CSV table of C-alpha atoms in Angstrom, one decimal:
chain,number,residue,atom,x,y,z
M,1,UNK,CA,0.0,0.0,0.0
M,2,UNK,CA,1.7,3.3,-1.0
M,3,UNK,CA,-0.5,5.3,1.2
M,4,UNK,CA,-1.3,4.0,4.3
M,5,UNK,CA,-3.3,6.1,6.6
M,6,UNK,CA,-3.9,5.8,10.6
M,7,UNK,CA,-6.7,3.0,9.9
M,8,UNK,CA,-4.5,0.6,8.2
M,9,UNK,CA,-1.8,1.0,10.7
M,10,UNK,CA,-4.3,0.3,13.6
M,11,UNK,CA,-6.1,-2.3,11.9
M,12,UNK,CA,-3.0,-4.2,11.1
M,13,UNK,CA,-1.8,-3.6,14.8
M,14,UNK,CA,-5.0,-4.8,16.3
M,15,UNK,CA,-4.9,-7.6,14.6
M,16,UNK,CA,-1.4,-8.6,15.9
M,17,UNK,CA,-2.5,-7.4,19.8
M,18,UNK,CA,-5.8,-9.7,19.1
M,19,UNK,CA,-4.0,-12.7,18.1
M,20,UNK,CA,-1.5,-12.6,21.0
M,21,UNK,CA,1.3,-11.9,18.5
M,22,UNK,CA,2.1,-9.0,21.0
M,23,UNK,CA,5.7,-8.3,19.8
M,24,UNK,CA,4.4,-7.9,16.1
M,25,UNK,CA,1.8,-5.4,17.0
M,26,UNK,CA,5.1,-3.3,19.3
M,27,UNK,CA,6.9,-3.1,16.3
M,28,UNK,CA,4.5,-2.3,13.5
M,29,UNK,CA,3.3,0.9,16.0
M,30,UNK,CA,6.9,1.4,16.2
M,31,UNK,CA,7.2,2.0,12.8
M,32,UNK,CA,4.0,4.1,12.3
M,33,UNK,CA,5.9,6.4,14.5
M,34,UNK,CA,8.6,7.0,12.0
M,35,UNK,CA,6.1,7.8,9.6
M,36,UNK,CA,3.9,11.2,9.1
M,37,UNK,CA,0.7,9.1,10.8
M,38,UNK,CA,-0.9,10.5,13.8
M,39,UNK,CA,-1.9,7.8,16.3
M,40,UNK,CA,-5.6,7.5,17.4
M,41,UNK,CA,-7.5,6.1,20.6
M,42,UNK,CA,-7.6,2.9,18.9
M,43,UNK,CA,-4.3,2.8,17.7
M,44,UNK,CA,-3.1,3.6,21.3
M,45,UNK,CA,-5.5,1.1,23.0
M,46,UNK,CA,-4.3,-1.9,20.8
M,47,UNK,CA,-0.9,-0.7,21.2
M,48,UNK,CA,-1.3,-0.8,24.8
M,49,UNK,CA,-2.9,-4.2,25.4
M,50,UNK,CA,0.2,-5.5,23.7
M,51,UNK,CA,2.2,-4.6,26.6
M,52,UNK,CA,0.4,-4.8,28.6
M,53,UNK,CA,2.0,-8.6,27.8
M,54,UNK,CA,4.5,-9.0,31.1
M,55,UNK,CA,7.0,-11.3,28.7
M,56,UNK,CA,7.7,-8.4,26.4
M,57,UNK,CA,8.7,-6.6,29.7
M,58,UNK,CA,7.0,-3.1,27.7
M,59,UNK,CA,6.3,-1.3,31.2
M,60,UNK,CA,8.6,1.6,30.2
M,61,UNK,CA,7.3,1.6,26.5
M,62,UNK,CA,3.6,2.1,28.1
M,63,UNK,CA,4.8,4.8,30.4
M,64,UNK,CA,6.3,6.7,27.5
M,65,UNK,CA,2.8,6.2,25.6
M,66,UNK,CA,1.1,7.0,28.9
M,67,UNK,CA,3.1,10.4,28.7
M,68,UNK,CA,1.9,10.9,25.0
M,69,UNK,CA,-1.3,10.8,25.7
M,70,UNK,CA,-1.6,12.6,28.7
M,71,UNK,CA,-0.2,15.6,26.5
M,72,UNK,CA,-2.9,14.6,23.5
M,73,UNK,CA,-6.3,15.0,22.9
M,74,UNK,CA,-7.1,11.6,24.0
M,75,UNK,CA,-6.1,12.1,27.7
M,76,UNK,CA,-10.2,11.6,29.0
M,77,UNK,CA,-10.4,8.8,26.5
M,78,UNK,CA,-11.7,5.9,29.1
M,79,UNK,CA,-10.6,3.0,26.5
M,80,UNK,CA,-7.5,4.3,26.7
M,81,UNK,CA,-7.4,5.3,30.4
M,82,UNK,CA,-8.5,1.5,31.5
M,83,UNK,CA,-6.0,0.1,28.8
M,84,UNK,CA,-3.3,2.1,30.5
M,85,UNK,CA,-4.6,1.0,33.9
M,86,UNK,CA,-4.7,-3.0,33.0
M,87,UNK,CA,-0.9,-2.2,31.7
M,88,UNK,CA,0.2,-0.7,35.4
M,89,UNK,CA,-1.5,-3.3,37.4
M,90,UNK,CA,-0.4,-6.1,35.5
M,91,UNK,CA,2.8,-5.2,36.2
M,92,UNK,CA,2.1,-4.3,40.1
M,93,UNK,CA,2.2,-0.7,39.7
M,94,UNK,CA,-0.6,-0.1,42.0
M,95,UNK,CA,0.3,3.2,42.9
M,96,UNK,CA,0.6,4.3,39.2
M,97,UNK,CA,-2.6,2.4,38.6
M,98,UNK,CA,-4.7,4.3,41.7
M,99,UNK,CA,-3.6,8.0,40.6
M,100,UNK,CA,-4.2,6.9,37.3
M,101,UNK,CA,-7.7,5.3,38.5
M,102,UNK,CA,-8.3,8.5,40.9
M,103,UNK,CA,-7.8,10.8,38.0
M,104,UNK,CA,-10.6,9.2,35.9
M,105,UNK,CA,-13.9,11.3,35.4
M,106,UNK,CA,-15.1,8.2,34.4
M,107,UNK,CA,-14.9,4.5,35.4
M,108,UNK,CA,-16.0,1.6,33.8
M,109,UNK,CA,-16.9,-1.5,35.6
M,110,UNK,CA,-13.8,-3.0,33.7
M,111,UNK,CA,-11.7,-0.4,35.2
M,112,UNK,CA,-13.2,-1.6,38.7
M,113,UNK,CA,-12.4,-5.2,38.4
M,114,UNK,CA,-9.0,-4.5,37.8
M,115,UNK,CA,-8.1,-2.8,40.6
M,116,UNK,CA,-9.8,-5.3,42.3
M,117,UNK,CA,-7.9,-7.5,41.0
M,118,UNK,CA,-4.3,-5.8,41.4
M,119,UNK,CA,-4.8,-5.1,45.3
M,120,UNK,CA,-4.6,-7.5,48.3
M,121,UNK,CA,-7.2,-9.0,50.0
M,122,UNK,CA,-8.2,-5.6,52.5
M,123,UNK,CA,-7.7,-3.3,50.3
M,124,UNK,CA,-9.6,-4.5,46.9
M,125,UNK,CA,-12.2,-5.2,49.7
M,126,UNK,CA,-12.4,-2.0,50.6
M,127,UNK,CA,-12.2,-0.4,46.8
M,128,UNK,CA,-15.1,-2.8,45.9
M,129,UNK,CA,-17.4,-1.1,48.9
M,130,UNK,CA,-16.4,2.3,47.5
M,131,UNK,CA,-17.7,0.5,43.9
M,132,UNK,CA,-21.1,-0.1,45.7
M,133,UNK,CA,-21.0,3.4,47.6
M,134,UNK,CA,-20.8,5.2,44.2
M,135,UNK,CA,-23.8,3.5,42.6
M,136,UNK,CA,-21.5,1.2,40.2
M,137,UNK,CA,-22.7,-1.9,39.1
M,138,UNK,CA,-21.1,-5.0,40.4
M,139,UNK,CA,-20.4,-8.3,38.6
M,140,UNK,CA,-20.1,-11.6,39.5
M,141,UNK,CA,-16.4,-11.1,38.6
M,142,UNK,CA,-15.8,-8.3,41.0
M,143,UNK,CA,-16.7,-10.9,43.7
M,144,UNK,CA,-14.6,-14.0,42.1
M,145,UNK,CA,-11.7,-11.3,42.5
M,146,UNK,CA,-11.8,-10.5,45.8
M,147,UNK,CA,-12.5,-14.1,46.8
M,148,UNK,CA,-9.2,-15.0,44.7
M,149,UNK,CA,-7.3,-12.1,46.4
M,150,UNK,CA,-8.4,-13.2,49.9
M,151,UNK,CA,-7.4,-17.0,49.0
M,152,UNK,CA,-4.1,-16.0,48.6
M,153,UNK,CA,-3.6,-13.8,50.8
M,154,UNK,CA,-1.2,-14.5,54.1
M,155,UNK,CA,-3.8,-13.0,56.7
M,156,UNK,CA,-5.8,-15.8,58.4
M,157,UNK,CA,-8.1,-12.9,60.2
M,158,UNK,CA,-10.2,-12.3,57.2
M,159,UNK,CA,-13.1,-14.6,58.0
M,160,UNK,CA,-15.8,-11.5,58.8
M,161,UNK,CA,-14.7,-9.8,55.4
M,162,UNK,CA,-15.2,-13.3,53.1
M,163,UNK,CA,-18.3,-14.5,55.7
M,164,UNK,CA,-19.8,-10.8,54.8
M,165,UNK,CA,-18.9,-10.6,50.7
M,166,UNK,CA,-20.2,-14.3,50.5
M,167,UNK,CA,-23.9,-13.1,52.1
M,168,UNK,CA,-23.4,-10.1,50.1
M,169,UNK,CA,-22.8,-12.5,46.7
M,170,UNK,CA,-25.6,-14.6,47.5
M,171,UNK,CA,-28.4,-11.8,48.2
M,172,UNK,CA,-27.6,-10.9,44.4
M,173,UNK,CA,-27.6,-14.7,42.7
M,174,UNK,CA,-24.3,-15.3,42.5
M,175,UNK,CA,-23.7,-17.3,45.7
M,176,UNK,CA,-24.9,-20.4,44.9
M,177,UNK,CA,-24.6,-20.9,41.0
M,178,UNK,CA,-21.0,-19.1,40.2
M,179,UNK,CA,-19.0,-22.2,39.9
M,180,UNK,CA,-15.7,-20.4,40.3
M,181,UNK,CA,-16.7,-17.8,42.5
M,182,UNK,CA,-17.9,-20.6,45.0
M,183,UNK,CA,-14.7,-22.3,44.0
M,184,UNK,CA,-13.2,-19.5,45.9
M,185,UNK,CA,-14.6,-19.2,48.5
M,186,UNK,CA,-14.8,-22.7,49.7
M,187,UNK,CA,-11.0,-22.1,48.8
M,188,UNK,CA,-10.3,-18.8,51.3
M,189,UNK,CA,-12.3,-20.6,54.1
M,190,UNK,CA,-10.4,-23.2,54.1
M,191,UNK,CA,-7.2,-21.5,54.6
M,192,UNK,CA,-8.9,-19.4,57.1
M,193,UNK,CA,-9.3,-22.0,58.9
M,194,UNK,CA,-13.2,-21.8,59.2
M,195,UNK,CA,-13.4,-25.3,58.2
M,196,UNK,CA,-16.9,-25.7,58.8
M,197,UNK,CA,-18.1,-23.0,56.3
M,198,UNK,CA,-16.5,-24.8,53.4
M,199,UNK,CA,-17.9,-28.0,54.5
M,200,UNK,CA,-21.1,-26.5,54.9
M,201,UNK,CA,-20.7,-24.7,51.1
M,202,UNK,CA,-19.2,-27.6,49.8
M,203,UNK,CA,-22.2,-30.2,50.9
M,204,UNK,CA,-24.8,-27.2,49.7
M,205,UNK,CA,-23.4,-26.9,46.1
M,206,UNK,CA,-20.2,-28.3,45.2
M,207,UNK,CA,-20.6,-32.3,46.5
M,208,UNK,CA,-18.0,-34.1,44.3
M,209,UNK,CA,-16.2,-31.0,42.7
M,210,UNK,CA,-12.5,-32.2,42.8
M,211,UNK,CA,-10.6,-28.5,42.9
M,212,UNK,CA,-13.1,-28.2,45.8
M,213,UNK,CA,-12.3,-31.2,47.4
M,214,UNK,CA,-8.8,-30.5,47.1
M,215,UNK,CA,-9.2,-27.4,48.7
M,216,UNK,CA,-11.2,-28.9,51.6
M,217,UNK,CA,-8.3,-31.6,52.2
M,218,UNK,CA,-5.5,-29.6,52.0
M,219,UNK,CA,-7.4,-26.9,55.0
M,220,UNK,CA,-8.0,-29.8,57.1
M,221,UNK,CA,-4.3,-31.7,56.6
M,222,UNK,CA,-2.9,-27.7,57.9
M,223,UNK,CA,-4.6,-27.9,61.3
M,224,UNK,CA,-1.8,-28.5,63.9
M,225,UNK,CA,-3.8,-30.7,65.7
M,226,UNK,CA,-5.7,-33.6,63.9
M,227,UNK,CA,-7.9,-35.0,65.5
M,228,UNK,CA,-9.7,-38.6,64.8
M,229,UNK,CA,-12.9,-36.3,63.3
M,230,UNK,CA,-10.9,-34.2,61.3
M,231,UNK,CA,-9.1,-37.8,59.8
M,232,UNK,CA,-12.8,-39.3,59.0
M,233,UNK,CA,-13.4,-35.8,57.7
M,234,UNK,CA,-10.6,-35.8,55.4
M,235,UNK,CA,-11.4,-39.6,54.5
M,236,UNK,CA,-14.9,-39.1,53.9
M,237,UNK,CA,-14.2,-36.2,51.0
M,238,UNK,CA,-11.5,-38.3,49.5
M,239,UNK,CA,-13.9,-40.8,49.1
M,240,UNK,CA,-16.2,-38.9,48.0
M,241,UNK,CA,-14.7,-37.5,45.4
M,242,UNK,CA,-13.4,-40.3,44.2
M,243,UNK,CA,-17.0,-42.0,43.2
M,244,UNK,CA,-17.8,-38.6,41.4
M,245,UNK,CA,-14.3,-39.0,39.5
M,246,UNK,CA,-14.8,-42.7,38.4
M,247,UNK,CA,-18.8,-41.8,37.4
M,248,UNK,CA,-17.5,-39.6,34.9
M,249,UNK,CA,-15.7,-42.3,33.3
């Protein structure tokens, strides 16, 4: 093509960022750049997905963009914005992502989720009542990413924060028929300690699930003291799941 205007280039580099081919897409914008072709919003957001790729290691490429469009006209540009945002938290910049995130007139439910996502158990917690305090909408995903985040985190006191998003989750439908979001939770209860809970969520919904029962098992074989109760527990589920396992063959 002898004359290739902005859509081409973004169209080609979309393609690449869509496909995964995440280095292609980094050097085809490169290239635009040497050429007289002014970068649009979509240009920049397909751009930006691409690094947001941690194996390309494009953190300081993004930050340069970030400058670039901070100084153009598409600085309120919330496709941009949240692309810019994913970029930063992906690569635990969670102070670049909440001035970036503060700074926003507007914020998407995407935007939301992913500094959910990016923060610890307490604090994506506490970003996801501020969601609800502002009138956002909530998603079944906002809640599998706090559960996730509280899973993994190292605090065992969290019971009362999980015990309260779980009611919360169920009041809205998602409690009881979100596979992975009950996955979860079973999950951070177990670690918690609260052993009983996921028992008691595990018999109500996931009876057989093997990532559930492994998460069960492994909670019970932590305790420091194991008793004969908590052996027959542990036996029971391992039982258990094996006759759903050899059903489904």
């Amino acid at each position: 093509m002898p004359n290739r205007d902005v859509g081409s280039w973004t169209a080609m580099i979309s393609g690449y960022s869509r496909r995964e081919n995440h280095r292609s897409a980094l050097l085809l914008f490169k290239e635009m750049r040497r050429e007289p072709v002014r970068a649009n919003d979509f240009t920049y957001g397909s751009v930006l997905m691409s690094m947001s790729c941690k194996d390309l290691g494009c953190l300081k490429e993004g930050m340069q963009i970030h400058g670039c469009v901070e100084k153009g006209r598409f600085a309120g540009n919330l496709v941009v914005r949240s692309v810019l945002l994913s970029l930063y938290a992906k690569f635990g910049k969670m102070e670049d992502a909440r001035l970036l995130f503060d700074s926003m007139k507007e914020r998407d439910l995407v935007s939301w989720n992913m500094m959910i996502d990016g923060y610890t158990a307490v604090t994506s917690f506490g970003l996801f009542q501020l969601m609800l305090a502002e009138g956002n909408l909530h998603s079944c995903l906002s809640f599998i990413h706090i559960s996730k985040r509280s899973s993994d985190s190292i605090w065992l006191d969290i019971f009362e924060m999980v015990s309260e998003l779980h009611g919360f989750a169920t009041k809205l439908g998602f409690g009881r028929s979100n596979v992975a979001l009950i996955r979860s939770l079973i999950d951070v209860y177990a670690k918690c300690g609260s052993l009983s809970s996921a028992l008691k969520l595990y018999e109500g919904t996931m009876k057989g699930d093997l990532i559930s029962c492994t998460a069960i098992i492994t909670g019970l074989a932590q305790q420091n003291n194991l008793t004969r109760n908590t052996w027959n527990n542990i036996l029971n589920i391992i039982n258990r799941c094996a006759i759903f396992s050899d059903s489904n063959f």
